C-alpha positions as MATLAB code, in Angstrom:
seq = 'XXXXXXXXXXXXXXXXXXXXXXXXXXXXXXXXXXXXXXXXXXXXXXXXXXXXXXXXXXXXXXXXXXXXXXXXXXXXXXXXXXXXXXXXXXXXXXXXXXXXXXXXXXXXXXXXXXXXXXXXXXXXXXXXXXXXXXXXXXXXXXXXXXXXXXXXXXXXXXXXXXXXXXXXXXXXXXXXXXXXXXXXXXXXXXXXXXXXXXXXXXXXXXXXXXXXXXXXXXXXXXXXXXXXXXXXXXXXXXXXXXXXXXXXXXXXXXXXXXXXXXXXXXXXXXXXXXXXXXXXXXXXXXXXXXXXXXXXXXXXXXXXXX';
ca = [
       5.559   17.655   62.697;
       3.596   14.403   62.569;
       5.461   11.399   61.191;
       4.295   10.584   57.658;
       3.909    6.897   58.562;
       2.024    7.146   61.870;
      -1.660    8.151   61.854;
      -2.833   10.293   64.736;
      -5.710    8.470   66.420;
      -8.975   10.356   66.667;
      -7.781   13.336   64.613;
      -8.239   13.710   60.861;
      -4.922   13.960   59.032;
      -4.517   16.142   55.951;
      -1.493   16.372   53.696;
      -0.873   19.616   51.852;
       1.060   18.417   48.827;
       3.963   20.641   47.805;
       7.307   20.357   45.983;
      10.875   20.000   47.213;
      11.561   23.694   46.564;
       8.837   24.608   49.080;
       9.077   21.912   51.754;
       7.417   24.200   54.317;
       4.647   25.302   51.924;
       4.078   28.603   50.219;
       3.559   31.347   52.877;
      -0.042   31.878   51.712;
      -0.848   28.203   52.248;
       0.574   28.225   55.763;
      -2.253   30.576   56.749;
      -4.699   27.642   56.757;
      -2.781   25.616   59.330;
      -4.075   27.446   62.395;
      -7.779   27.350   61.307;
      -7.417   23.635   60.614;
      -5.810   23.027   63.998;
      -8.673   24.915   65.613;
     -11.013   22.398   63.975;
      -9.055   19.462   65.307;
      -7.410   18.646   61.977;
      -3.726   17.677   61.858;
      -2.286   19.186   58.677;
       1.262   18.939   57.378;
       3.295   19.592   54.261;
       4.273   16.582   52.196;
       6.401   16.616   49.024;
       4.483   14.985   46.216;
       7.383   12.932   44.804;
       8.899   11.907   48.155;
       8.886    8.090   48.158;
       8.908    8.055   51.976;
       5.406    9.513   52.219;
       2.608    7.041   52.880;
      -0.303    8.831   51.209;
      -2.751    6.169   52.339;
      -2.172    7.295   55.923;
      -4.010   10.570   55.291;
      -7.719   11.195   55.453;
      -7.332   13.789   52.689;
      -4.528   14.922   50.381;
      -4.862   18.508   49.156;
      -2.831   19.616   46.138;
      -1.284   22.963   46.970;
       2.139   23.848   45.547;
       3.596   20.965   43.476;
       4.867   23.601   41.089;
       7.736   21.583   39.624;
       5.467   19.134   37.795;
       5.387   20.887   34.404;
       8.379   19.067   32.880;
       7.250   15.808   34.507;
       3.542   15.975   33.873;
       3.092   12.293   32.981;
       4.811   11.276   36.205;
       2.751   13.764   38.193;
      -0.560   12.643   36.694;
       0.358    8.993   37.281;
       1.151    9.826   40.905;
      -2.229   11.499   41.429;
      -3.939    8.300   40.292;
      -2.242    6.374   43.112;
      -3.268    8.790   45.875;
      -6.475    7.909   47.675;
      -8.692   10.775   48.836;
      -7.068   13.417   46.628;
      -8.494   16.856   45.940;
      -8.878   18.058   43.431;
      -9.498   14.574   41.928;
      -6.970   12.856   39.681;
      -9.193   12.923   36.582;
      -9.585   16.701   36.987;
      -5.804   17.038   37.323;
      -5.249   15.084   34.111;
      -7.689   17.330   32.238;
      -6.572   20.616   33.786;
      -2.791   20.227   33.555;
      -2.914   20.466   29.745;
      -4.171   23.874   28.688;
      -5.794   22.380   25.623;
      -8.826   22.222   27.937;
      -9.295   25.866   26.835;
     -10.371   24.599   23.429;
     -13.024   22.443   25.083;
     -14.296   25.366   27.135;
     -14.385   27.567   24.061;
     -16.430   24.928   22.241;
     -18.774   24.857   25.247;
     -19.431   28.592   24.796;
     -17.050   30.000   27.410;
     -15.369   33.189   26.125;
     -11.647   32.411   26.013;
      -8.510   33.943   24.553;
      -8.155   32.861   20.899;
      -5.361   30.297   20.747;
      -3.264   28.655   18.047;
      -1.907   25.215   19.073;
       1.404   24.025   17.640;
       2.080   20.317   18.073;
       5.542   18.715   18.108;
       6.686   18.262   14.522;
       4.671   21.214   13.276;
       6.080   24.589   12.288;
       4.574   27.966   13.112;
       4.659   31.050   10.947;
       3.904   34.338   12.718;
       0.785   36.128   11.504;
       1.278   38.998    9.082;
      -0.162   41.571   11.468;
       2.081   43.503   13.817;
       0.273   42.931   17.102;
       1.696   41.528   20.324;
       1.466   37.819   21.043;
       2.156   35.472   23.948;
       3.922   32.125   23.455;
       3.841   29.469   26.165;
       3.661   25.691   26.577;
       0.337   23.889   26.980;
       1.732   22.314   30.141;
       3.228   24.806   32.573;
       2.877   26.226   36.052;
       3.049   29.917   36.818;
       4.694   31.826   33.962;
       7.409   29.304   33.214;
       8.597   29.257   29.584;
       6.270   32.131   28.690;
       7.178   35.170   26.596;
       5.584   38.280   25.082;
       6.497   39.322   21.547;
       5.817   42.429   19.494;
       5.651   41.111   15.935;
       6.330   44.578   14.536;
       9.878   44.067   15.777;
      11.877   41.760   13.448;
      13.974   40.497   16.344;
      10.842   39.652   18.327;
       9.430   37.760   15.341;
      12.595   35.635   15.221;
      12.556   35.103   18.986;
       8.881   34.075   18.905;
       9.584   31.492   16.187;
      12.597   30.258   18.163;
      10.472   29.991   21.329;
       7.842   27.863   19.579;
      10.558   25.733   17.985;
      12.269   25.249   21.368;
       9.039   23.999   22.920;
       8.038   21.680   20.100;
      11.547   20.280   19.728;
      11.289   19.228   23.371;
       8.085   17.349   22.598;
       5.834   20.010   24.100;
       2.730   21.598   22.620;
       3.119   25.358   22.169;
       0.235   27.813   22.372;
       0.174   31.242   20.747;
      -2.318   33.873   21.873;
      -2.849   37.575   21.143;
      -1.614   39.690   24.031;
      -4.625   41.312   25.691;
      -3.462   44.871   26.271;
      -6.099   45.511   28.927;
      -3.907   43.566   31.322;
      -1.509   46.545   31.321;
      -4.244   48.820   32.709;
      -7.072   46.766   34.216;
      -4.854   43.858   35.181;
      -5.907   40.238   35.447;
      -8.740   39.314   37.784;
      -8.623   35.996   39.656;
     -11.906   34.787   41.129;
     -11.477   32.257   43.930;
     -14.063   29.585   44.721;
     -14.021   27.234   47.724;
     -16.178   24.235   48.601;
     -19.118   24.761   50.893;
     -22.072   22.665   52.083;
     -23.782   23.178   48.697;
     -20.749   22.896   46.446;
     -18.347   25.534   45.183;
     -19.063   29.050   46.366;
     -17.380   32.332   45.472;
     -14.907   33.389   48.164;
     -12.938   36.438   47.029;
     -11.203   38.125   44.132;
      -7.781   39.650   43.560;
      -6.075   41.688   40.848;
      -2.784   40.605   39.364;
      -0.674   43.172   37.573;
       1.038   42.504   34.225;
       3.932   40.072   34.427;
       5.149   39.607   30.871;
       7.580   42.304   29.836;
       9.235   40.700   26.858;
      10.574   37.568   25.174;
      11.316   34.346   26.989;
      15.072   33.754   26.968;
      14.885   30.106   27.979;
      15.796   30.722   31.649;
      13.836   28.355   33.919;
      11.999   29.877   36.880;
       9.753   27.969   39.300;
       7.499   30.982   39.654;
       7.651   34.741   39.268;
       6.830   37.467   41.727;
       3.427   39.016   41.202;
       1.848   42.303   42.233;
      -1.417   41.411   43.978;
      -4.226   43.675   45.143;
      -7.711   43.031   46.439;
     -10.520   43.374   43.933;
     -14.314   43.341   43.949;
     -15.724   40.844   41.442;
     -18.109   42.260   38.841;
     -21.367   40.449   37.909;
     -20.154   39.849   34.336;
     -16.934   38.301   35.661;
     -18.834   35.987   37.995;
     -21.102   34.974   35.087;
     -18.126   33.905   32.952;
     -16.627   32.055   35.914;
     -19.864   30.121   36.465;
     -20.009   29.190   32.761;
     -16.465   27.866   32.946;
     -17.097   25.877   36.106;
     -20.281   24.417   34.669;
     -18.209   22.921   31.844;
     -15.738   21.066   34.121;
     -15.845   17.326   33.283;
     -17.580   15.409   36.034;
     -19.063   18.547   37.541;
     -17.652   21.273   39.773;
     -19.288   19.975   42.923;
     -16.394   17.542   43.411;
     -13.860   20.359   43.622;
     -12.260   21.717   46.789;
     -11.186   24.926   45.091;
     -11.123   26.669   41.753;
      -9.512   29.805   40.427;
     -10.859   31.544   37.355;
      -8.454   33.996   35.694;
     -10.004   36.689   33.489;
      -8.791   39.649   31.417;
     -10.955   42.156   29.525;
     -11.009   41.335   25.817;
     -10.828   43.911   22.998;
     -14.508   44.846   23.567;
     -14.038   45.114   27.338;
     -15.964   41.935   28.172;
     -14.129   39.395   30.374;
     -12.477   36.432   28.676;
     -11.032   33.351   30.316;
      -7.255   33.127   30.439;
      -7.025   30.037   32.618;
      -9.204   27.833   34.808;
      -6.891   26.753   37.600;
      -7.994   23.501   39.266;
      -4.704   21.767   40.100;
      -2.271   23.890   42.096;
      -3.370   27.527   42.014;
      -2.276   30.138   44.494;
      -5.474   30.900   46.397;
      -4.366   34.300   47.750;
      -6.141   33.644   51.047;
      -4.035   36.312   52.716;
      -5.798   38.967   50.676;
      -9.355   38.486   51.952;
     -10.789   38.561   55.433;
     -11.646   35.079   56.752;
     -10.505   33.388   53.545;
      -8.123   31.110   55.478;
     -11.022   30.071   57.667;
     -13.181   29.449   54.599;
     -10.475   27.217   53.131;
     -10.241   25.298   56.403;
     -14.011   24.894   56.355;
     -13.836   23.661   52.756;
     -11.272   21.029   53.756;
     -13.392   19.847   56.681;
     -16.389   19.658   54.337;
     -14.466   17.277   52.110;
     -13.298   15.307   55.113;
     -16.909   14.883   56.207;
     -17.902   13.689   52.734;
     -15.184   11.001   52.829;
     -15.754    9.751   56.372;
];
């Protein structure tokens, strides 16, 4: 592996930023290494909070799996602002790592999951209805600190209140959303977009099965296993994705990648669950030539910065 301090003459150098728990990258991300090498690009994993890494020695730094940032978001955002040639850009990271961006997208006309925000110091009283709800922090990666509660169950009601209290007592913003039951049958659709010569272009789609089976018990997990299948994107899903991307501050043309996560709402129409612009799994192993398209996207950004 190339030394972090010594540039390789004549060859573009790209860092794929990860975390200490995944020093060799997520297996899906490793699929891009060979296509990059075939393009004459030297790519290597680099841990985002490793003080030994000289980020200025890279021609491009690509955020990939820094999945331990959630409890250190301020530190992570500050770090992104010191990294030259970072994608996605630091201002996008600041905006996208706090899920209160969903309120902005909703105000811009993007169909999103209705959300109640509970700030530190506030209390939350469960609604009187007996539906199912999801509680999670506004800053999180994967499904960390996320639980599903059936408010018809008195124990679940108590656990949901305790979950919100646990988050806000730690100085975190909690978000409460109705559980969209279509995820149990239709699943969640992730639409993946990668940079091309004319900006972001749709690459592929996957289906994620339901992950939340019950209350969060306060056990920390970096990420949870997911059931993934290939999926064909529907026109109405692509339309919602484009509306969400059009509302990204500063414009979507600056992005290397984007992932748009959708679930059918009560009327069957797709609603946005998350717009992932910081460290999403790209599932490039689930679509033919997706690894090559990601490599091409990276070389496109290298060309723009040369």
